[in-house]
Amino acid sequence: VTTIPACSGGESGRPDTVSAEWLSQIRQDILRFTRIGVGGAYVWGGTAFGAWDCSGFVQWIYRQVGIELPRVEQWRVGRMTDTPQIGVLVVQNPQGPYNWGHVGIYAGDGMMYSALNPPAGTLLHPIDWNPGSAYFDLLM
């Protein structure tokens, strides 16, 4: 049985002003496509542009920069890191060893982008809205 992780929703109250000039080109592209997805609806199991769940959103972003990810458990193709850079995966809501219930894109400064839940949709929000965060870099 699959359950939807309980995530908090709402507006972050912070502007979408992450600076990208100093990032590598691929990280700039990830950030650009991530921003394009902001405002999309949260649809459980969704993978279509603007109608996705958290992993559908991440999969769409990385596909735009030429990286194919699995539909779920996308962190398994990355490397865990304690020093995340913008564009890495943020996984949250631990559900067991090496298993999380939510994924998004790290925006820096304690913020992330994700398709959070049906009421909130896809937005920039504080990482600490959800528990148990870890980071995975797919650009090794």
CSV table of C-alpha atoms in Angstrom, one decimal:
chain,number,residue,atom,x,y,z
A,1,VAL,CA,0.0,0.0,0.0
A,2,THR,CA,1.4,3.4,-1.0
A,3,THR,CA,0.5,6.4,1.0
A,4,ILE,CA,1.0,10.1,0.2
A,5,PRO,CA,3.5,11.6,2.6
A,6,ALA,CA,2.1,14.2,4.9
A,7,CYS,CA,3.7,17.5,3.9
A,8,SER,CA,2.9,21.0,5.1
A,9,GLY,CA,1.8,23.5,2.6
A,10,GLY,CA,1.5,27.2,2.1
A,11,GLU,CA,3.4,30.1,0.7
A,12,SER,CA,7.1,30.5,1.6
A,13,GLY,CA,6.9,34.2,1.9
A,14,ARG,CA,10.3,34.5,0.2
A,15,PRO,CA,10.8,35.7,-3.4
A,16,ASP,CA,12.1,33.3,-6.1
A,17,THR,CA,15.4,35.1,-6.4
A,18,VAL,CA,18.1,32.4,-6.3
A,19,SER,CA,21.2,33.7,-8.1
A,20,ALA,CA,22.6,31.4,-10.8
A,21,GLU,CA,25.4,33.3,-12.4
A,22,TRP,CA,28.2,31.5,-10.6
A,23,LEU,CA,26.7,28.0,-11.2
A,24,SER,CA,27.9,25.5,-13.8
A,25,GLN,CA,25.8,25.6,-17.0
A,26,ILE,CA,23.9,22.4,-16.2
A,27,ARG,CA,23.0,23.6,-12.7
A,28,GLN,CA,21.8,26.9,-14.2
A,29,ASP,CA,19.7,24.9,-16.6
A,30,ILE,CA,18.3,22.7,-13.8
A,31,LEU,CA,17.4,25.9,-11.9
A,32,ARG,CA,15.8,27.5,-15.0
A,33,PHE,CA,13.6,24.4,-15.7
A,34,THR,CA,12.7,24.1,-12.0
A,35,ARG,CA,11.4,27.7,-12.0
A,36,ILE,CA,9.4,27.0,-15.2
A,37,GLY,CA,7.6,24.3,-13.2
A,38,VAL,CA,6.6,26.5,-10.3
A,39,GLY,CA,2.8,26.9,-10.1
A,40,GLY,CA,2.1,23.4,-11.4
A,41,ALA,CA,-0.5,21.3,-9.8
A,42,TYR,CA,0.3,18.4,-7.5
A,43,VAL,CA,-1.3,15.2,-9.0
A,44,TRP,CA,-0.5,11.9,-7.3
A,45,GLY,CA,1.3,9.7,-9.8
A,46,GLY,CA,1.4,12.5,-12.3
A,47,THR,CA,4.3,13.0,-14.8
A,48,ALA,CA,2.8,15.5,-17.2
A,49,PHE,CA,4.1,19.1,-17.3
A,50,GLY,CA,2.4,21.1,-14.6
A,51,ALA,CA,0.4,18.0,-13.4
A,52,TRP,CA,2.9,15.9,-11.5
A,53,ASP,CA,3.8,14.6,-8.1
A,54,CYS,CA,7.1,15.3,-6.4
A,55,SER,CA,9.1,12.6,-8.3
A,56,GLY,CA,7.3,13.4,-11.6
A,57,PHE,CA,8.4,17.1,-11.2
A,58,VAL,CA,12.0,16.1,-10.6
A,59,GLN,CA,12.0,13.6,-13.4
A,60,TRP,CA,10.7,16.2,-15.8
A,61,ILE,CA,13.4,18.8,-14.8
A,62,TYR,CA,16.3,16.4,-15.2
A,63,ARG,CA,14.9,15.1,-18.5
A,64,GLN,CA,15.0,18.7,-19.8
A,65,VAL,CA,18.8,18.8,-19.2
A,66,GLY,CA,19.3,15.4,-20.8
A,67,ILE,CA,19.4,13.2,-17.7
A,68,GLU,CA,16.9,10.3,-17.5
A,69,LEU,CA,15.9,9.4,-14.0
A,70,PRO,CA,13.9,6.5,-12.7
A,71,ARG,CA,10.2,7.4,-12.0
A,72,VAL,CA,10.7,6.8,-8.2
A,73,GLU,CA,13.6,6.5,-5.8
A,74,GLN,CA,15.7,8.9,-8.0
A,75,TRP,CA,18.3,9.3,-5.3
A,76,ARG,CA,19.5,5.8,-5.9
A,77,VAL,CA,21.4,7.0,-9.0
A,78,GLY,CA,23.1,9.8,-7.1
A,79,ARG,CA,25.7,10.2,-4.4
A,80,MET,CA,24.7,11.4,-0.9
A,81,THR,CA,26.4,14.6,0.0
A,82,ASP,CA,26.6,16.7,3.2
A,83,THR,CA,27.6,19.8,1.1
A,84,PRO,CA,24.7,20.3,-1.4
A,85,GLN,CA,24.9,22.6,-4.3
A,86,ILE,CA,21.9,24.2,-6.1
A,87,GLY,CA,20.2,21.6,-8.2
A,88,VAL,CA,20.8,18.5,-6.2
A,89,LEU,CA,18.0,16.3,-4.9
A,90,VAL,CA,16.5,16.9,-1.5
A,91,VAL,CA,14.8,13.8,-0.1
A,92,GLN,CA,12.6,14.0,3.0
A,93,ASN,CA,10.0,12.2,5.1
A,94,PRO,CA,12.1,9.1,5.9
A,95,GLN,CA,10.2,5.8,5.5
A,96,GLY,CA,12.9,3.3,6.4
A,97,PRO,CA,16.6,2.7,5.6
A,98,TYR,CA,17.6,4.6,2.5
A,99,ASN,CA,14.0,5.3,1.7
A,100,TRP,CA,12.2,8.7,1.6
A,101,GLY,CA,8.7,9.8,0.8
A,102,HIS,CA,9.3,13.2,-0.8
A,103,VAL,CA,11.9,14.6,-3.3
A,104,GLY,CA,12.6,18.1,-4.6
A,105,ILE,CA,15.4,20.3,-5.9
A,106,TYR,CA,17.8,22.2,-3.6
A,107,ALA,CA,17.6,26.0,-4.1
A,108,GLY,CA,20.2,27.0,-1.6
A,109,ASP,CA,19.8,29.1,1.6
A,110,GLY,CA,17.6,26.6,3.3
A,111,MET,CA,15.1,26.5,0.4
A,112,MET,CA,13.9,23.9,-2.1
A,113,TYR,CA,11.5,23.6,-5.0
A,114,SER,CA,9.0,20.7,-5.0
A,115,ALA,CA,5.6,19.6,-5.9
A,116,LEU,CA,4.6,19.6,-2.3
A,117,ASN,CA,1.0,18.4,-2.0
A,118,PRO,CA,-2.4,19.0,-3.6
A,119,PRO,CA,-3.2,22.3,-1.7
A,120,ALA,CA,0.2,23.8,-2.2
A,121,GLY,CA,1.2,22.5,-5.7
A,122,THR,CA,4.7,23.2,-7.0
A,123,LEU,CA,6.5,26.0,-5.2
A,124,LEU,CA,9.7,27.3,-3.6
A,125,HIS,CA,9.5,26.6,0.1
A,126,PRO,CA,11.7,26.1,3.2
A,127,ILE,CA,13.4,22.8,3.5
A,128,ASP,CA,12.4,22.5,7.2
A,129,TRP,CA,8.7,22.3,6.3
A,130,ASN,CA,9.3,18.5,6.1
A,131,PRO,CA,11.4,16.3,8.4
A,132,GLY,CA,14.5,14.1,7.7
A,133,SER,CA,16.2,15.8,4.8
A,134,ALA,CA,19.2,14.3,3.0
A,135,TYR,CA,20.9,15.5,-0.3
A,136,PHE,CA,21.9,13.5,-3.4
A,137,ASP,CA,24.1,14.9,-6.2
A,138,LEU,CA,23.4,13.4,-9.6
A,139,LEU,CA,26.0,15.5,-11.4
A,140,MET,CA,29.2,13.7,-10.4
